[in-house]
Coordinates of C-alpha atoms in Angstrom, one line a residue:
Chain A
X1 CA 20.5 7.8 25.9
X2 CA 23.5 9.6 24.3
X3 CA 25.4 6.5 23.4
X4 CA 24.5 6.7 19.7
X5 CA 26.3 10.0 19.3
X6 CA 29.8 8.7 19.9
X7 CA 32.0 8.0 16.9
X8 CA 35.5 8.6 15.9
X9 CA 34.9 11.4 13.4
X10 CA 32.3 13.2 15.4
X11 CA 29.8 12.4 12.7
X12 CA 26.9 10.1 13.8
X13 CA 26.8 8.5 10.4
X14 CA 28.3 5.2 11.3
X15 CA 26.5 4.7 14.7
X16 CA 23.2 5.8 13.3
X17 CA 23.5 3.6 10.2
X18 CA 24.2 0.6 12.4
X19 CA 21.2 1.3 14.6
X20 CA 19.0 1.7 11.6
X21 CA 20.2 -1.5 10.1
X22 CA 19.5 -3.3 13.4
X23 CA 16.1 -1.6 13.6
X24 CA 15.2 -2.6 10.1
X25 CA 16.1 -6.2 11.0
X26 CA 13.6 -6.0 13.8
X27 CA 15.7 -4.8 16.8
X28 CA 13.1 -2.5 18.4
X29 CA 15.6 -1.3 21.1
X30 CA 18.2 -0.2 18.6
X31 CA 15.5 1.5 16.6
X32 CA 14.2 3.4 19.6
X33 CA 17.7 4.4 20.5
X34 CA 18.2 5.8 17.1
X35 CA 15.0 7.9 17.1
X36 CA 15.9 9.1 20.6
X37 CA 19.3 10.2 19.3
X38 CA 17.8 11.9 16.2
X39 CA 15.0 13.8 18.0
X40 CA 17.1 16.5 19.8
X41 CA 18.8 17.4 16.5
X42 CA 15.5 17.4 14.7
X43 CA 14.2 19.8 17.4
X44 CA 17.0 22.2 16.6
X45 CA 16.4 21.8 12.9
X46 CA 12.7 22.5 13.3
X47 CA 13.3 25.5 15.6
X48 CA 15.7 27.0 13.1
X49 CA 13.2 26.5 10.3
X50 CA 10.3 27.8 12.2
X51 CA 12.0 30.8 13.7
X52 CA 11.0 32.7 10.6
X53 CA 7.4 31.7 10.8
X54 CA 6.5 31.6 14.5
X55 CA 3.3 30.2 15.8
X56 CA 4.0 26.6 15.0
X57 CA 4.9 24.3 17.9
X58 CA 8.4 23.0 17.3
X59 CA 7.5 19.7 19.0
X60 CA 4.6 19.2 16.5
X61 CA 7.0 19.4 13.6
X62 CA 9.5 17.1 15.3
X63 CA 6.8 14.5 15.7
X64 CA 5.6 14.9 12.1
X65 CA 9.2 14.3 10.9
X66 CA 9.7 11.4 13.1
X67 CA 6.5 9.8 11.8
X68 CA 7.7 10.3 8.2
X69 CA 11.1 8.8 9.1
X70 CA 9.3 5.8 10.5
X71 CA 6.9 5.3 7.7
X72 CA 9.5 5.7 5.0
X73 CA 12.3 3.8 6.7
X74 CA 12.2 1.1 4.0
X75 CA 13.4 3.6 1.4
X76 CA 16.8 3.9 3.0
X77 CA 19.1 1.6 1.1
X78 CA 21.3 -0.1 3.6
X79 CA 24.5 0.0 1.5
X80 CA 24.1 3.8 1.2
X81 CA 25.0 6.6 3.7
X82 CA 22.3 7.2 6.3
X83 CA 22.6 10.9 6.9
X84 CA 21.8 12.1 3.4
X85 CA 18.7 10.0 3.6
X86 CA 17.7 11.4 7.0
X87 CA 18.3 14.9 5.9
X88 CA 16.3 14.5 2.8
X89 CA 13.3 13.2 4.8
X90 CA 13.6 16.0 7.3
X91 CA 13.9 18.6 4.7
X92 CA 11.0 17.3 2.6
X93 CA 8.7 17.4 5.7
X94 CA 10.0 20.8 6.7
X95 CA 9.2 22.3 3.3
X96 CA 5.7 20.6 3.6
X97 CA 5.1 22.3 7.0
X98 CA 6.2 25.7 5.6
X99 CA 4.0 25.4 2.6
X100 CA 1.0 24.6 4.9
X101 CA 1.9 27.7 6.9
X102 CA 1.8 29.7 3.7
X103 CA 5.6 30.2 3.4
X104 CA 8.1 28.9 1.0
X105 CA 11.1 28.5 3.2
X106 CA 14.7 28.4 2.2
X107 CA 16.4 25.4 3.8
X108 CA 20.0 24.7 3.2
X109 CA 20.5 21.5 1.3
X110 CA 23.5 19.9 2.9
X111 CA 24.6 19.1 6.4
X112 CA 21.5 19.6 8.5
X113 CA 20.8 17.3 11.3
X114 CA 24.2 15.8 11.7
X115 CA 25.9 19.1 12.4
X116 CA 23.2 20.7 14.6
X117 CA 23.5 20.7 18.4
X118 CA 20.9 18.8 20.5
X119 CA 18.0 20.8 21.8
X120 CA 15.9 19.6 24.8
X121 CA 12.1 19.6 24.5
X122 CA 10.1 22.4 26.1
X123 CA 9.1 21.3 29.6
X124 CA 5.3 21.4 29.2
X125 CA 3.8 22.1 25.9
X126 CA 0.1 22.4 25.1
X127 CA -1.8 19.4 23.9
X128 CA 0.1 18.3 20.8
X129 CA -1.2 18.3 17.3
X130 CA -0.7 14.6 17.1
X131 CA -3.0 14.0 20.0
X132 CA -5.7 16.0 18.2
X133 CA -5.1 14.1 15.0
X134 CA -5.4 10.7 16.8
X135 CA -8.9 11.8 17.9
X136 CA -9.8 12.1 14.2
X137 CA -8.9 8.5 13.3
X138 CA -11.6 6.0 12.7
X139 CA -13.0 3.8 15.4
X140 CA -10.6 0.8 15.7
X141 CA -7.5 2.7 14.6
X142 CA -8.2 5.4 17.1
X143 CA -8.6 2.9 19.9
X144 CA -5.5 1.1 19.1
X145 CA -3.3 4.1 18.4
X146 CA -4.5 5.8 21.6
X147 CA -3.8 2.8 23.6
X148 CA -0.3 2.3 22.3
X149 CA 0.9 5.8 21.6
X150 CA -1.0 7.9 24.2
X151 CA -1.4 5.4 27.0
X152 CA 1.9 3.6 26.4
X153 CA 0.4 0.2 26.4
X154 CA 2.2 -2.7 24.6
X155 CA 0.8 -4.4 21.6
X156 CA 0.1 -7.4 23.7
X157 CA -1.8 -5.6 26.4
X158 CA -3.7 -3.7 23.8
X159 CA -4.7 -6.9 22.1
X160 CA -5.8 -8.4 25.4
X161 CA -7.8 -5.3 26.4
X162 CA -9.6 -5.0 23.2
X163 CA -10.1 -8.7 22.6
X164 CA -8.2 -8.6 19.3
X165 CA -5.4 -10.7 18.0
X166 CA -1.9 -9.2 18.2
X167 CA -1.6 -9.4 14.5
X168 CA -4.8 -7.4 14.1
X169 CA -3.6 -4.8 16.6
X170 CA -0.3 -4.5 14.6
X171 CA -2.1 -4.0 11.4
X172 CA -4.6 -1.4 12.8
X173 CA -1.7 0.4 14.5
X174 CA 0.4 0.6 11.4
X175 CA -2.6 1.8 9.3
X176 CA -3.4 4.3 12.0
X177 CA 0.1 5.7 11.8
X178 CA -0.1 6.0 8.0
X179 CA -3.5 7.7 8.4
X180 CA -1.9 10.2 10.9
X181 CA 0.7 11.1 8.4
X182 CA -2.0 11.7 5.8
X183 CA -4.0 13.9 8.2
X184 CA -0.9 16.0 8.8
X185 CA -0.5 16.5 5.1
X186 CA -4.1 17.6 4.7
X187 CA -3.2 20.5 6.9
X188 CA -3.3 19.0 10.4
X189 CA -5.6 20.7 12.8
X190 CA -4.9 24.2 11.4
Chain B
X1 CA 1.7 13.6 23.3
X2 CA 5.3 13.7 24.4
X3 CA 7.9 13.0 21.7
X4 CA 9.4 10.2 23.8
X5 CA 6.1 8.5 24.0
X6 CA 5.7 8.7 20.2
X7 CA 9.2 7.2 19.8
X8 CA 8.4 4.4 22.2
X9 CA 5.2 3.6 20.2
X10 CA 6.9 3.8 16.8
X11 CA 9.5 1.3 17.9
X12 CA 6.6 -1.0 18.7
X13 CA 5.5 -0.8 15.1
X14 CA 7.8 -3.6 14.1
X15 CA 8.5 -4.2 10.4
X16 CA 5.5 -5.8 8.7
X17 CA 7.8 -6.7 5.9
X18 CA 6.7 -3.8 3.7
X19 CA 8.0 -4.3 0.2
X20 CA 11.1 -2.1 -0.3
X21 CA 10.8 0.2 -3.3
X22 CA 13.2 -1.8 -5.6
X23 CA 11.3 -5.0 -5.2
X24 CA 8.0 -3.2 -5.6
X25 CA 9.2 -1.8 -9.0
X26 CA 10.3 -5.3 -10.1
X27 CA 6.8 -6.7 -9.1
X28 CA 5.1 -3.8 -10.8
X29 CA 7.0 -4.3 -14.1
X30 CA 6.4 -8.1 -14.2
X31 CA 2.8 -8.1 -13.2
X32 CA 2.1 -4.9 -15.2
X33 CA 3.6 -6.5 -18.4
X34 CA 1.5 -9.6 -17.8
X35 CA -1.7 -7.5 -17.4
X36 CA -0.9 -5.4 -20.5
X37 CA 0.0 -8.5 -22.5
X38 CA -3.2 -10.3 -21.4
X39 CA -5.2 -7.3 -22.4
X40 CA -3.4 -7.1 -25.7
X41 CA -4.0 -10.8 -26.5
X42 CA -7.6 -10.6 -25.6
X43 CA -8.3 -7.5 -27.7
X44 CA -6.0 -7.0 -30.6
X45 CA -3.4 -9.7 -30.7
X46 CA -0.3 -9.6 -32.9
X47 CA -0.8 -8.8 -36.6
X48 CA -1.3 -11.9 -38.8
X49 CA 2.1 -11.4 -40.6
X50 CA 4.0 -11.0 -37.4
X51 CA 6.6 -13.6 -38.2
X52 CA 7.3 -11.9 -41.5
X53 CA 7.2 -8.4 -40.1
X54 CA 9.7 -9.2 -37.5
X55 CA 12.3 -9.5 -40.2
X56 CA 11.8 -5.9 -41.2
X57 CA 13.8 -3.1 -39.7
X58 CA 11.0 -0.6 -39.3
X59 CA 8.8 -3.1 -37.4
X60 CA 11.6 -4.1 -35.1
X61 CA 12.6 -0.5 -34.4
X62 CA 9.2 0.1 -32.8
X63 CA 10.1 -2.4 -30.1
X64 CA 13.6 -1.0 -29.7
X65 CA 12.4 2.6 -29.1
X66 CA 9.5 1.8 -26.8
X67 CA 11.5 -0.6 -24.7
X68 CA 14.5 1.7 -24.5
X69 CA 12.1 4.3 -23.2
X70 CA 10.5 2.0 -20.7
X71 CA 13.9 0.7 -19.4
X72 CA 15.6 4.1 -19.2
X73 CA 12.5 5.5 -17.3
X74 CA 12.6 2.5 -15.0
X75 CA 16.2 3.2 -14.1
X76 CA 15.4 6.8 -13.3
X77 CA 12.3 5.8 -11.3
X78 CA 14.2 3.6 -9.0
X79 CA 16.4 6.5 -8.1
X80 CA 13.5 8.9 -7.7
X81 CA 11.9 6.6 -5.1
X82 CA 14.9 7.5 -2.9
X83 CA 14.4 10.8 -1.1
X84 CA 18.1 11.7 -0.9
X85 CA 18.8 11.3 -4.7
X86 CA 18.2 14.8 -5.9
X87 CA 19.2 14.2 -9.4
X88 CA 19.4 10.7 -10.7
X89 CA 22.6 9.9 -12.6
X90 CA 20.4 7.9 -14.9
X91 CA 18.5 10.9 -16.1
X92 CA 20.6 11.4 -19.3
X93 CA 19.4 8.0 -20.4
X94 CA 15.9 9.4 -20.9
X95 CA 17.3 11.1 -24.0
X96 CA 18.1 7.8 -25.6
X97 CA 14.6 7.0 -26.9
X98 CA 14.0 10.5 -28.3
X99 CA 17.4 10.6 -30.0
X100 CA 16.8 7.1 -31.5
X101 CA 13.4 8.3 -32.7
X102 CA 14.8 11.5 -34.3
X103 CA 17.6 9.5 -36.1
X104 CA 15.0 7.0 -37.4
X105 CA 12.8 9.8 -38.6
X106 CA 15.8 11.4 -40.4
X107 CA 16.7 8.1 -42.0
X108 CA 13.2 7.6 -43.1
X109 CA 13.0 11.0 -44.7
X110 CA 16.2 10.3 -46.5
X111 CA 15.1 7.0 -48.0
X112 CA 11.4 7.8 -48.6
X113 CA 10.3 10.3 -51.3
X114 CA 8.8 13.4 -49.8
X115 CA 5.4 12.9 -51.3
X116 CA 5.1 9.7 -49.1
X117 CA 6.0 11.5 -45.9
X118 CA 2.5 12.7 -45.0
X119 CA 0.7 9.4 -46.0
X120 CA 3.1 7.5 -43.8
X121 CA 2.8 9.9 -41.0
X122 CA -1.0 9.7 -41.1
X123 CA -0.9 6.0 -41.5
X124 CA -4.1 3.9 -41.1
X125 CA -4.6 3.5 -37.4
X126 CA -3.9 6.8 -35.6
X127 CA -7.1 6.9 -33.6
X128 CA -6.7 3.2 -32.7
X129 CA -3.1 3.8 -31.8
X130 CA -3.7 6.8 -29.5
X131 CA -6.5 4.9 -27.8
X132 CA -5.1 1.5 -27.3
X133 CA -1.6 2.4 -26.1
X134 CA -3.0 4.3 -23.1
X135 CA -5.5 1.4 -22.5
X136 CA -2.6 -1.1 -22.3
X137 CA -0.6 1.2 -20.2
X138 CA -3.2 1.6 -17.5
X139 CA -2.4 -1.7 -15.6
X140 CA 1.3 -1.0 -15.5
X141 CA 0.7 2.6 -14.5
X142 CA -1.4 1.7 -11.5
X143 CA 1.2 -0.8 -10.4
X144 CA 4.1 1.6 -10.9
X145 CA 2.3 4.2 -8.8
X146 CA 1.8 1.6 -6.1
X147 CA 5.5 0.9 -6.2
X148 CA 6.3 4.6 -6.0
X149 CA 4.1 4.8 -2.9
X150 CA 6.5 2.3 -1.2
X151 CA 9.2 5.0 -2.0
X152 CA 9.6 8.6 -1.0
X153 CA 9.8 10.7 -4.2
X154 CA 10.9 14.2 -3.6
X155 CA 8.7 15.5 -6.5
X156 CA 5.4 13.5 -6.6
X157 CA 4.2 14.9 -10.0
X158 CA 7.5 14.2 -11.7
X159 CA 7.7 10.7 -10.2
X160 CA 4.2 10.1 -11.6
X161 CA 5.2 11.3 -15.0
X162 CA 8.2 8.9 -15.0
X163 CA 5.8 6.1 -14.1
X164 CA 3.7 7.2 -17.0
X165 CA 6.7 7.0 -19.4
X166 CA 7.5 3.4 -18.3
X167 CA 3.8 2.4 -18.6
X168 CA 3.4 4.2 -21.9
X169 CA 6.5 2.4 -23.2
X170 CA 5.2 -1.0 -22.2
X171 CA 1.7 -0.3 -23.6
X172 CA 3.3 1.0 -26.9
X173 CA 5.5 -2.1 -27.2
X174 CA 2.5 -4.4 -27.1
X175 CA 0.5 -2.2 -29.4
X176 CA 3.4 -2.1 -31.9
X177 CA 3.0 -5.9 -32.3
X178 CA -0.4 -5.3 -33.7
X179 CA 0.0 -2.1 -35.7
X180 CA 0.7 -2.1 -39.5
X181 CA 2.0 1.4 -39.4
X182 CA 5.7 0.8 -39.1
X183 CA 7.1 4.1 -40.4
X184 CA 9.2 6.1 -37.8
X185 CA 7.1 9.1 -39.0
X186 CA 4.0 7.4 -37.7
X187 CA 5.7 6.3 -34.5
X188 CA 7.2 9.7 -33.8
X189 CA 3.8 11.3 -34.1
X190 CA 1.2 9.1 -32.7
X191 CA 3.1 6.9 -30.3
X192 CA 4.6 10.1 -28.8
X193 CA 1.1 11.6 -28.5
X194 CA -0.3 8.5 -26.8
X195 CA 2.7 8.0 -24.4
X196 CA 2.5 11.7 -23.7
X197 CA -1.1 11.3 -22.6
X198 CA -0.1 8.5 -20.3
X199 CA 2.7 10.6 -18.9
X200 CA 0.4 13.5 -18.2
X201 CA -2.1 11.2 -16.5
X202 CA 0.8 9.8 -14.4
X203 CA 1.9 13.3 -13.4
X204 CA -1.6 14.1 -12.4
X205 CA -2.1 10.9 -10.3
X206 CA 1.4 11.3 -8.9
X207 CA 0.7 14.8 -7.6
X208 CA -2.4 13.4 -5.9
X209 CA -1.3 10.0 -4.6
X210 CA 2.5 10.1 -4.2
X211 CA 2.7 12.8 -1.6
X212 CA 4.2 11.7 1.7

């Protein structure tokens, strides 16, 4: 879905900011479109950062950063530029990853994600770190997150399957995502 | 898990109306002040000659300096909750309270004979002061850390320290209404020590709980 990349100046700032605004207002499709536009750039960003470390799966880092973007999306102030915010989140998580790998990486401060080319995912990667972390969640959170994130079930179907209210599923899902971010910080599966 | 699947599921996690950082700080300040004020009224309460004291410069200055500290630190904190703000433009404001304090101390030393400096610095209540300011600051500190968790501070320990400055300022402002030691010499010594302790606690808690 490359539509989000088109803008007059070549910078995705305007298009992405609009999608984010819509997303924050509850437009799930716009939000999804935004994350899909960001992910290929993040992949390049992560690959660049990790090339000096090796051994970490680029896709794992992309997923960790996406999760952070998601959980911290309320900290973007809608009257401010979007790209500096996005870059700051990506950079913060990248430094975190490098620290966990025992390196203090040098990451340029300005102009990261918006100037990088897209990078497609590796065709078939090994079981992702996130999948392993999901298996470490507590009972209900694990069931709910597996159902929605791994099996691709909707909130509604998950609620019906588990005999929970949709509200309860939403709460468990959101808490599960927060917990996943915490598990990453604690060193992931490493 | 494929990244596309993750993205699809993240977009299903629709906003649960999480409090944005700015509003969280406003809530933390209001409720924090109510808690600190309640604790103050239940324990110490204002000094009996409050209405008279309020007409004296030294007494009033205690509120000026503690509230200037709390407000300047709050302005910095709101910026620090934003990940992209690397250096808050509000940061120089943090110098306001220390500068006011230094000026007040200098004035005090000019108008008070030097053999009174030490007695005024020691005062009557230093142990009380260094205990109760942190006690009153605890409620605001907890709420401000909660507010910071809604944000994304680049440096968690520093963010916690700034939360400590705000909370310490609030706690000290309440304590000031009780305390009979009004000399800037006393304030500069013991209030600073007490607020410093709250700041250190904030930095410690921040480094543990504000990572994201």
